[in-house]
Amino acid sequence: MRFSKIAFSLVLSVCLILTLYTPSKAEASSKSTAIDSGEYLLYLLKNYTKTINSGEIYDIDAQYDNLSNQIKKTEKAIGKVSGSSTRNSLLAKYVKPAKIARERVIYEVSQYRLLKSIGKNAIANKESIVSSDLKKLDRLKRRAVEIKKAGNYQSVPSLINKQLQSIEVPLKNRKFAIPDPSVNFTINNYELDTFLLINMERYEQGLQPLTIHKKLSNVARIKSNDMYVSKSFSLHSSKFGSIEDLLSDHGLTSGGSSYGVNIAKGWGSARKTVSELLASSQNRNILLKSDITYSGVGVDHDHVTILHIAN
């Protein structure tokens, strides 16, 4: 009987020890998870800060949601850590600097996304929505100035505002797009981003932004589809002939010397496509021609065609 009591006491002691130490292990695990999440957030923050300082709004916007999502994940992980002082310390180390960086460009990203939406509606000839959203844009810009001044936010590179202006100015002057209700074409993000990135570069170089031509864009997409289907990456098509023939078939003229075409494939994104085209002197000269007015962008299965005409 005495042995049984001793054995029972030992078992009870072990159970008590396990009970006492299990929570501390869970706490250590929660803290470790929060730290891992926080370290990854700092990694994203480091890259995002470099992107902000580059002044490239396309890239700033592209990385914005990823940073925001990691902020949420890190906050959630820290919320499971025991001890308010520990949580506050982790929040200050990981979450606060990330939020400051995000808030630094939150209004610029909002403007960029609104401008893209307005651009799509301009191409679709939805004038009432365009007018309404341009007023919304003005309110957003005024609000941004007030809040940034009151919050003493770090200024953003001037290039960001120049790139936003390259979209806003043509929209307000009603020179962003030539819509065509007869053409069944809805621009996708790859195509729109390509067009915007070209105009950003032109604006930075002191050139007039191009006007996106809906009918021309439809022809450009037809050309891209033909290259994909025929597996022939070429300006000439066995089905449609030359680019001039294809334009003529759709009631468009190349405009003689004031004409240009760029083709690309396999770059996977608008950023990579435009960067590679600009890196080629021949393609760069076409994209930055001063005597072209209208542009059409068409993408099919990562085959890209950009057509430019003067009128």
mmCIF file of C-alpha atoms in Angstrom:
data_model
loop_
_atom_site.group_PDB
_atom_site.id
_atom_site.type_symbol
_atom_site.label_atom_id
_atom_site.label_comp_id
_atom_site.label_asym_id
_atom_site.label_seq_id
_atom_site.Cartn_x
_atom_site.Cartn_y
_atom_site.Cartn_z
ATOM 1 C CA MET A 1 0.000 0.000 0.000
ATOM 2 C CA ARG A 2 2.830 2.345 0.877
ATOM 3 C CA PHE A 3 4.461 1.601 -2.472
ATOM 4 C CA SER A 4 1.208 2.398 -4.263
ATOM 5 C CA LYS A 5 0.968 5.736 -2.488
ATOM 6 C CA ILE A 6 4.535 6.573 -3.433
ATOM 7 C CA ALA A 7 3.906 5.569 -7.069
ATOM 8 C CA PHE A 8 0.717 7.629 -7.119
ATOM 9 C CA SER A 9 2.595 10.640 -5.718
ATOM 10 C CA LEU A 10 5.262 10.308 -8.390
ATOM 11 C CA VAL A 11 2.687 10.132 -11.180
ATOM 12 C CA LEU A 12 0.877 13.119 -9.719
ATOM 13 C CA SER A 13 4.135 15.072 -9.514
ATOM 14 C CA VAL A 14 4.957 14.303 -13.144
ATOM 15 C CA CYS A 15 1.469 15.410 -14.201
ATOM 16 C CA LEU A 16 1.850 18.631 -12.257
ATOM 17 C CA ILE A 17 5.241 19.288 -13.853
ATOM 18 C CA LEU A 18 3.824 18.696 -17.320
ATOM 19 C CA THR A 19 0.901 20.947 -16.536
ATOM 20 C CA LEU A 20 3.228 23.678 -15.332
ATOM 21 C CA TYR A 21 5.614 23.499 -18.277
ATOM 22 C CA THR A 22 3.227 22.929 -21.205
ATOM 23 C CA PRO A 23 1.945 26.529 -21.267
ATOM 24 C CA SER A 24 5.480 27.912 -21.309
ATOM 25 C CA LYS A 25 6.289 25.771 -24.336
ATOM 26 C CA ALA A 26 3.155 27.017 -26.070
ATOM 27 C CA GLU A 27 4.106 30.569 -25.214
ATOM 28 C CA ALA A 28 7.594 30.037 -26.614
ATOM 29 C CA SER A 29 6.078 28.581 -29.780
ATOM 30 C CA SER A 30 3.711 31.552 -30.195
ATOM 31 C CA LYS A 31 6.534 34.003 -29.709
ATOM 32 C CA SER A 32 8.754 32.118 -32.154
ATOM 33 C CA THR A 33 5.983 32.141 -34.775
ATOM 34 C CA ALA A 34 5.454 35.868 -34.258
ATOM 35 C CA ILE A 35 9.185 36.565 -34.598
ATOM 36 C CA ASP A 36 9.438 34.491 -37.781
ATOM 37 C CA SER A 37 6.492 36.379 -39.247
ATOM 38 C CA GLY A 38 7.995 39.668 -38.123
ATOM 39 C CA GLU A 39 11.385 38.921 -39.647
ATOM 40 C CA TYR A 40 9.757 38.143 -42.978
ATOM 41 C CA LEU A 41 7.831 41.407 -42.688
ATOM 42 C CA LEU A 42 11.117 43.279 -42.164
ATOM 43 C CA TYR A 43 12.497 41.560 -45.267
ATOM 44 C CA LEU A 44 9.501 42.759 -47.312
ATOM 45 C CA LEU A 45 9.795 46.202 -45.752
ATOM 46 C CA LYS A 46 13.444 46.513 -46.772
ATOM 47 C CA ASN A 47 12.567 45.719 -50.377
ATOM 48 C CA TYR A 48 9.488 47.934 -50.314
ATOM 49 C CA THR A 49 11.465 50.900 -49.027
ATOM 50 C CA LYS A 50 13.872 50.494 -51.945
ATOM 51 C CA THR A 51 10.911 50.343 -54.312
ATOM 52 C CA ILE A 52 9.368 53.500 -52.833
ATOM 53 C CA ASN A 53 12.670 55.343 -53.171
ATOM 54 C CA SER A 54 12.901 54.272 -56.823
ATOM 55 C CA GLY A 55 9.779 56.343 -57.481
ATOM 56 C CA GLU A 56 8.224 53.712 -59.764
ATOM 57 C CA ILE A 57 4.499 53.758 -58.950
ATOM 58 C CA TYR A 58 3.809 50.573 -60.931
ATOM 59 C CA ASP A 59 6.195 48.600 -58.714
ATOM 60 C CA ILE A 60 5.057 50.358 -55.541
ATOM 61 C CA ASP A 61 1.477 49.356 -56.293
ATOM 62 C CA ALA A 62 2.476 45.800 -57.254
ATOM 63 C CA GLN A 63 4.115 45.170 -53.863
ATOM 64 C CA TYR A 64 1.626 47.112 -51.727
ATOM 65 C CA ASP A 65 -0.901 44.333 -51.068
ATOM 66 C CA ASN A 66 1.780 41.769 -50.268
ATOM 67 C CA LEU A 67 3.209 44.055 -47.581
ATOM 68 C CA SER A 68 -0.272 44.787 -46.205
ATOM 69 C CA ASN A 69 -1.118 41.090 -45.979
ATOM 70 C CA GLN A 70 2.105 40.339 -44.126
ATOM 71 C CA ILE A 71 1.370 43.172 -41.697
ATOM 72 C CA LYS A 72 -1.980 41.522 -40.896
ATOM 73 C CA LYS A 73 -0.390 38.083 -40.472
ATOM 74 C CA THR A 74 2.286 39.470 -38.167
ATOM 75 C CA GLU A 75 -0.228 41.407 -36.073
ATOM 76 C CA LYS A 76 -2.337 38.260 -35.714
ATOM 77 C CA ALA A 77 0.698 36.196 -34.696
ATOM 78 C CA ILE A 78 1.806 38.791 -32.149
ATOM 79 C CA GLY A 79 -1.721 38.890 -30.739
ATOM 80 C CA LYS A 80 -1.276 35.273 -29.620
ATOM 81 C CA VAL A 81 1.868 36.051 -27.618
ATOM 82 C CA SER A 82 1.468 36.287 -23.825
ATOM 83 C CA GLY A 83 2.267 39.486 -21.987
ATOM 84 C CA SER A 84 1.271 42.955 -23.110
ATOM 85 C CA SER A 85 4.792 44.311 -22.758
ATOM 86 C CA THR A 86 6.138 41.541 -25.001
ATOM 87 C CA ARG A 87 3.404 42.155 -27.575
ATOM 88 C CA ASN A 88 4.033 45.896 -27.560
ATOM 89 C CA SER A 89 7.736 45.320 -28.029
ATOM 90 C CA LEU A 90 7.163 43.030 -31.013
ATOM 91 C CA LEU A 91 4.651 45.421 -32.557
ATOM 92 C CA ALA A 92 7.097 48.308 -32.220
ATOM 93 C CA LYS A 93 9.914 46.313 -33.779
ATOM 94 C CA TYR A 94 8.067 44.727 -36.680
ATOM 95 C CA VAL A 95 4.646 46.190 -37.399
ATOM 96 C CA LYS A 96 5.079 49.894 -36.712
ATOM 97 C CA PRO A 97 7.876 50.571 -39.257
ATOM 98 C CA ALA A 98 6.023 48.578 -41.903
ATOM 99 C CA LYS A 99 2.861 50.595 -41.338
ATOM 100 C CA ILE A 100 4.780 53.860 -41.534
ATOM 101 C CA ALA A 101 6.225 52.841 -44.913
ATOM 102 C CA ARG A 102 2.804 51.776 -46.175
ATOM 103 C CA GLU A 103 1.146 54.978 -45.018
ATOM 104 C CA ARG A 104 3.869 56.981 -46.741
ATOM 105 C CA VAL A 105 2.491 55.911 -50.149
ATOM 106 C CA ILE A 106 -1.086 54.904 -49.371
ATOM 107 C CA TYR A 107 -2.563 57.937 -51.124
ATOM 108 C CA GLU A 108 -0.303 57.587 -54.154
ATOM 109 C CA VAL A 109 -1.320 53.938 -54.533
ATOM 110 C CA SER A 110 -4.978 54.914 -54.121
ATOM 111 C CA GLN A 111 -4.602 57.577 -56.811
ATOM 112 C CA TYR A 112 -2.875 55.142 -59.154
ATOM 113 C CA ARG A 113 -5.593 52.527 -58.775
ATOM 114 C CA LEU A 114 -8.333 55.088 -59.246
ATOM 115 C CA LEU A 115 -6.606 56.482 -62.339
ATOM 116 C CA LYS A 116 -6.379 53.001 -63.834
ATOM 117 C CA SER A 117 -10.082 52.492 -63.214
ATOM 118 C CA ILE A 118 -10.876 55.848 -64.822
ATOM 119 C CA GLY A 119 -8.692 54.897 -67.777
ATOM 120 C CA LYS A 120 -10.618 51.678 -68.350
ATOM 121 C CA ASN A 121 -13.898 53.592 -68.264
ATOM 122 C CA ALA A 122 -12.518 56.168 -70.694
ATOM 123 C CA ILE A 123 -11.662 53.379 -73.145
ATOM 124 C CA ALA A 124 -15.170 51.966 -72.651
ATOM 125 C CA ASN A 125 -16.626 55.441 -73.365
ATOM 126 C CA LYS A 126 -18.314 55.697 -69.948
ATOM 127 C CA GLU A 127 -18.021 59.480 -69.795
ATOM 128 C CA SER A 128 -20.349 60.038 -66.824
ATOM 129 C CA ILE A 129 -18.300 57.652 -64.664
ATOM 130 C CA VAL A 130 -15.059 59.238 -65.873
ATOM 131 C CA SER A 131 -16.285 62.717 -64.892
ATOM 132 C CA SER A 132 -17.509 61.545 -61.496
ATOM 133 C CA ASP A 133 -14.308 59.663 -60.700
ATOM 134 C CA LEU A 134 -12.095 62.575 -61.750
ATOM 135 C CA LYS A 135 -13.882 64.671 -59.121
ATOM 136 C CA LYS A 136 -13.278 61.864 -56.650
ATOM 137 C CA LEU A 137 -9.606 61.977 -57.603
ATOM 138 C CA ASP A 138 -9.429 65.705 -56.841
ATOM 139 C CA ARG A 139 -10.975 65.109 -53.418
ATOM 140 C CA LEU A 140 -8.516 62.286 -52.742
ATOM 141 C CA LYS A 141 -5.561 64.503 -53.650
ATOM 142 C CA ARG A 142 -6.743 67.338 -51.401
ATOM 143 C CA ARG A 143 -7.271 64.903 -48.552
ATOM 144 C CA ALA A 144 -3.796 63.461 -49.052
ATOM 145 C CA VAL A 145 -2.182 66.887 -48.779
ATOM 146 C CA GLU A 146 -4.057 67.655 -45.556
ATOM 147 C CA ILE A 147 -3.298 64.339 -43.867
ATOM 148 C CA LYS A 148 0.356 64.222 -44.911
ATOM 149 C CA LYS A 149 0.885 67.748 -43.657
ATOM 150 C CA ALA A 150 -0.811 67.022 -40.338
ATOM 151 C CA GLY A 151 0.989 63.688 -39.883
ATOM 152 C CA ASN A 152 4.412 64.997 -40.918
ATOM 153 C CA TYR A 153 4.876 62.141 -43.369
ATOM 154 C CA GLN A 154 8.151 61.635 -45.175
ATOM 155 C CA SER A 155 7.883 62.985 -48.699
ATOM 156 C CA VAL A 156 7.828 60.633 -51.684
ATOM 157 C CA PRO A 157 10.140 60.861 -54.725
ATOM 158 C CA SER A 158 8.986 63.442 -57.264
ATOM 159 C CA LEU A 159 8.977 60.768 -59.974
ATOM 160 C CA ILE A 160 5.877 59.224 -58.423
ATOM 161 C CA ASN A 161 3.855 62.385 -58.959
ATOM 162 C CA LYS A 162 5.223 62.766 -62.490
ATOM 163 C CA GLN A 163 4.098 59.262 -63.344
ATOM 164 C CA LEU A 164 0.662 59.880 -61.866
ATOM 165 C CA GLN A 165 0.440 63.080 -63.918
ATOM 166 C CA SER A 166 1.248 61.114 -67.085
ATOM 167 C CA ILE A 167 -2.114 59.384 -66.575
ATOM 168 C CA GLU A 168 -4.127 62.192 -65.023
ATOM 169 C CA VAL A 169 -3.337 64.949 -67.544
ATOM 170 C CA PRO A 170 -4.541 63.041 -70.640
ATOM 171 C CA LEU A 171 -7.637 61.896 -68.755
ATOM 172 C CA LYS A 172 -8.583 65.432 -67.752
ATOM 173 C CA ASN A 173 -7.849 66.725 -71.257
ATOM 174 C CA ARG A 174 -9.933 63.880 -72.702
ATOM 175 C CA LYS A 175 -6.921 62.663 -74.664
ATOM 176 C CA PHE A 176 -6.400 59.400 -72.836
ATOM 177 C CA ALA A 177 -8.425 57.204 -75.163
ATOM 178 C CA ILE A 178 -10.217 56.988 -78.492
ATOM 179 C CA PRO A 179 -13.205 54.765 -77.705
ATOM 180 C CA ASP A 180 -15.133 52.914 -80.387
ATOM 181 C CA PRO A 181 -18.527 51.432 -79.444
ATOM 182 C CA SER A 182 -18.468 49.280 -82.600
ATOM 183 C CA VAL A 183 -15.381 47.388 -81.429
ATOM 184 C CA ASN A 184 -15.828 44.451 -79.047
ATOM 185 C CA PHE A 185 -12.667 44.938 -77.021
ATOM 186 C CA THR A 186 -12.147 45.131 -73.255
ATOM 187 C CA ILE A 187 -8.634 46.031 -72.235
ATOM 188 C CA ASN A 188 -6.985 43.770 -69.654
ATOM 189 C CA ASN A 189 -4.493 44.765 -66.963
ATOM 190 C CA TYR A 190 -1.447 43.508 -68.894
ATOM 191 C CA GLU A 191 -2.393 45.687 -71.858
ATOM 192 C CA LEU A 192 -3.317 48.735 -69.809
ATOM 193 C CA ASP A 193 -0.173 48.511 -67.669
ATOM 194 C CA THR A 194 1.978 48.232 -70.784
ATOM 195 C CA PHE A 195 0.395 51.356 -72.237
ATOM 196 C CA LEU A 196 0.751 53.289 -68.978
ATOM 197 C CA LEU A 197 4.411 52.317 -68.540
ATOM 198 C CA ILE A 198 5.176 53.509 -72.071
ATOM 199 C CA ASN A 199 3.484 56.832 -71.381
ATOM 200 C CA MET A 200 5.336 57.206 -68.082
ATOM 201 C CA GLU A 201 8.629 56.888 -69.932
ATOM 202 C CA ARG A 202 7.520 59.320 -72.634
ATOM 203 C CA TYR A 203 6.346 61.838 -70.030
ATOM 204 C CA GLU A 204 9.654 61.568 -68.188
ATOM 205 C CA GLN A 205 11.484 62.209 -71.467
ATOM 206 C CA GLY A 206 9.436 65.351 -72.126
ATOM 207 C CA LEU A 207 7.313 63.767 -74.871
ATOM 208 C CA GLN A 208 3.567 63.974 -75.241
ATOM 209 C CA PRO A 209 1.720 60.963 -73.800
ATOM 210 C CA LEU A 210 0.138 58.712 -76.383
ATOM 211 C CA THR A 211 -3.618 58.227 -76.681
ATOM 212 C CA ILE A 212 -4.785 54.634 -76.495
ATOM 213 C CA HIS A 213 -6.881 53.717 -79.519
ATOM 214 C CA LYS A 214 -9.485 51.039 -78.852
ATOM 215 C CA LYS A 215 -9.776 49.840 -82.458
ATOM 216 C CA LEU A 216 -6.007 49.825 -82.857
ATOM 217 C CA SER A 217 -5.703 47.805 -79.644
ATOM 218 C CA ASN A 218 -8.148 45.251 -81.006
ATOM 219 C CA VAL A 219 -6.005 44.900 -84.143
ATOM 220 C CA ALA A 220 -2.905 44.557 -81.951
ATOM 221 C CA ARG A 221 -4.537 41.715 -80.025
ATOM 222 C CA ILE A 222 -5.484 40.001 -83.286
ATOM 223 C CA LYS A 223 -1.830 40.199 -84.324
ATOM 224 C CA SER A 224 -0.672 38.786 -80.966
ATOM 225 C CA ASN A 225 -3.148 35.917 -81.221
ATOM 226 C CA ASP A 226 -1.940 35.175 -84.751
ATOM 227 C CA MET A 227 1.675 34.995 -83.560
ATOM 228 C CA TYR A 228 0.664 32.646 -80.732
ATOM 229 C CA VAL A 229 -1.486 30.355 -82.880
ATOM 230 C CA SER A 230 0.915 30.230 -85.833
ATOM 231 C CA LYS A 231 3.968 29.937 -83.563
ATOM 232 C CA SER A 232 5.568 32.612 -85.721
ATOM 233 C CA PHE A 233 7.119 35.540 -83.893
ATOM 234 C CA SER A 234 7.288 37.911 -86.830
ATOM 235 C CA LEU A 235 5.920 41.185 -88.137
ATOM 236 C CA HIS A 236 4.711 39.357 -91.233
ATOM 237 C CA SER A 237 1.831 36.896 -91.038
ATOM 238 C CA SER A 238 1.030 34.106 -93.474
ATOM 239 C CA LYS A 239 -2.642 34.786 -92.697
ATOM 240 C CA PHE A 240 -2.821 38.589 -92.592
ATOM 241 C CA GLY A 241 0.254 39.674 -94.525
ATOM 242 C CA SER A 242 2.121 42.786 -93.359
ATOM 243 C CA ILE A 243 1.145 45.045 -90.477
ATOM 244 C CA GLU A 244 0.022 47.620 -93.050
ATOM 245 C CA ASP A 245 -2.239 44.995 -94.655
ATOM 246 C CA LEU A 246 -3.738 44.105 -91.284
ATOM 247 C CA LEU A 247 -4.400 47.761 -90.442
ATOM 248 C CA SER A 248 -5.972 48.345 -93.845
ATOM 249 C CA ASP A 249 -8.254 45.327 -93.395
ATOM 250 C CA HIS A 250 -9.657 47.077 -90.313
ATOM 251 C CA GLY A 251 -10.018 50.504 -91.869
ATOM 252 C CA LEU A 252 -6.859 51.970 -90.373
ATOM 253 C CA THR A 253 -3.836 53.537 -92.016
ATOM 254 C CA SER A 254 -0.258 53.396 -90.843
ATOM 255 C CA GLY A 255 0.229 57.083 -91.614
ATOM 256 C CA GLY A 256 3.379 56.564 -93.667
ATOM 257 C CA SER A 257 6.585 57.355 -91.782
ATOM 258 C CA SER A 258 4.660 58.320 -88.639
ATOM 259 C CA TYR A 259 4.105 54.712 -87.740
ATOM 260 C CA GLY A 260 5.666 52.114 -85.506
ATOM 261 C CA VAL A 261 5.247 48.595 -84.197
ATOM 262 C CA ASN A 262 6.789 46.684 -81.304
ATOM 263 C CA ILE A 263 6.365 42.984 -80.677
ATOM 264 C CA ALA A 264 7.481 40.926 -77.702
ATOM 265 C CA LYS A 265 6.828 37.554 -76.149
ATOM 266 C CA GLY A 266 7.550 35.530 -73.042
ATOM 267 C CA TRP A 267 8.347 38.301 -70.582
ATOM 268 C CA GLY A 268 5.442 37.510 -68.268
ATOM 269 C CA SER A 269 4.506 41.030 -67.165
ATOM 270 C CA ALA A 270 3.999 44.540 -68.429
ATOM 271 C CA ARG A 271 6.992 45.769 -66.403
ATOM 272 C CA LYS A 272 9.375 43.204 -67.877
ATOM 273 C CA THR A 273 8.002 43.654 -71.389
ATOM 274 C CA VAL A 274 8.391 47.442 -71.429
ATOM 275 C CA SER A 275 11.783 47.305 -69.706
ATOM 276 C CA GLU A 276 13.120 44.879 -72.318
ATOM 277 C CA LEU A 277 11.710 46.942 -75.193
ATOM 278 C CA LEU A 278 13.267 50.120 -73.806
ATOM 279 C CA ALA A 279 16.602 48.313 -73.448
ATOM 280 C CA SER A 280 16.619 47.714 -77.202
ATOM 281 C CA SER A 281 17.672 50.844 -79.082
ATOM 282 C CA GLN A 282 15.475 50.020 -82.071
ATOM 283 C CA ASN A 283 12.367 49.384 -79.982
ATOM 284 C CA ARG A 284 13.107 52.344 -77.721
ATOM 285 C CA ASN A 285 13.287 54.684 -80.694
ATOM 286 C CA ILE A 286 9.853 53.497 -81.813
ATOM 287 C CA LEU A 287 8.280 53.870 -78.356
ATOM 288 C CA LEU A 288 9.714 57.366 -78.016
ATOM 289 C CA LYS A 289 8.911 58.666 -81.496
ATOM 290 C CA SER A 290 7.731 62.253 -81.277
ATOM 291 C CA ASP A 291 5.470 62.102 -84.342
ATOM 292 C CA ILE A 292 3.100 59.336 -83.237
ATOM 293 C CA THR A 293 -0.184 60.111 -81.531
ATOM 294 C CA TYR A 294 -2.162 56.919 -81.033
ATOM 295 C CA SER A 295 -1.183 53.564 -79.642
ATOM 296 C CA GLY A 296 -2.859 50.180 -79.466
ATOM 297 C CA VAL A 297 -1.739 47.357 -77.179
ATOM 298 C CA GLY A 298 -2.832 43.760 -77.568
ATOM 299 C CA VAL A 299 -1.707 40.721 -75.569
ATOM 300 C CA ASP A 300 -2.491 37.059 -76.147
ATOM 301 C CA HIS A 301 -0.758 34.255 -74.249
ATOM 302 C CA ASP A 302 2.163 36.546 -73.361
ATOM 303 C CA HIS A 303 2.595 37.591 -77.010
ATOM 304 C CA VAL A 304 2.522 41.391 -77.098
ATOM 305 C CA THR A 305 1.894 43.731 -80.031
ATOM 306 C CA ILE A 306 2.088 47.523 -79.716
ATOM 307 C CA LEU A 307 0.957 49.531 -82.733
ATOM 308 C CA HIS A 308 1.502 53.291 -83.142
ATOM 309 C CA ILE A 309 0.050 55.639 -85.739
ATOM 310 C CA ALA A 310 -0.077 59.389 -86.222
ATOM 311 C CA ASN A 311 -3.755 59.754 -86.990
#
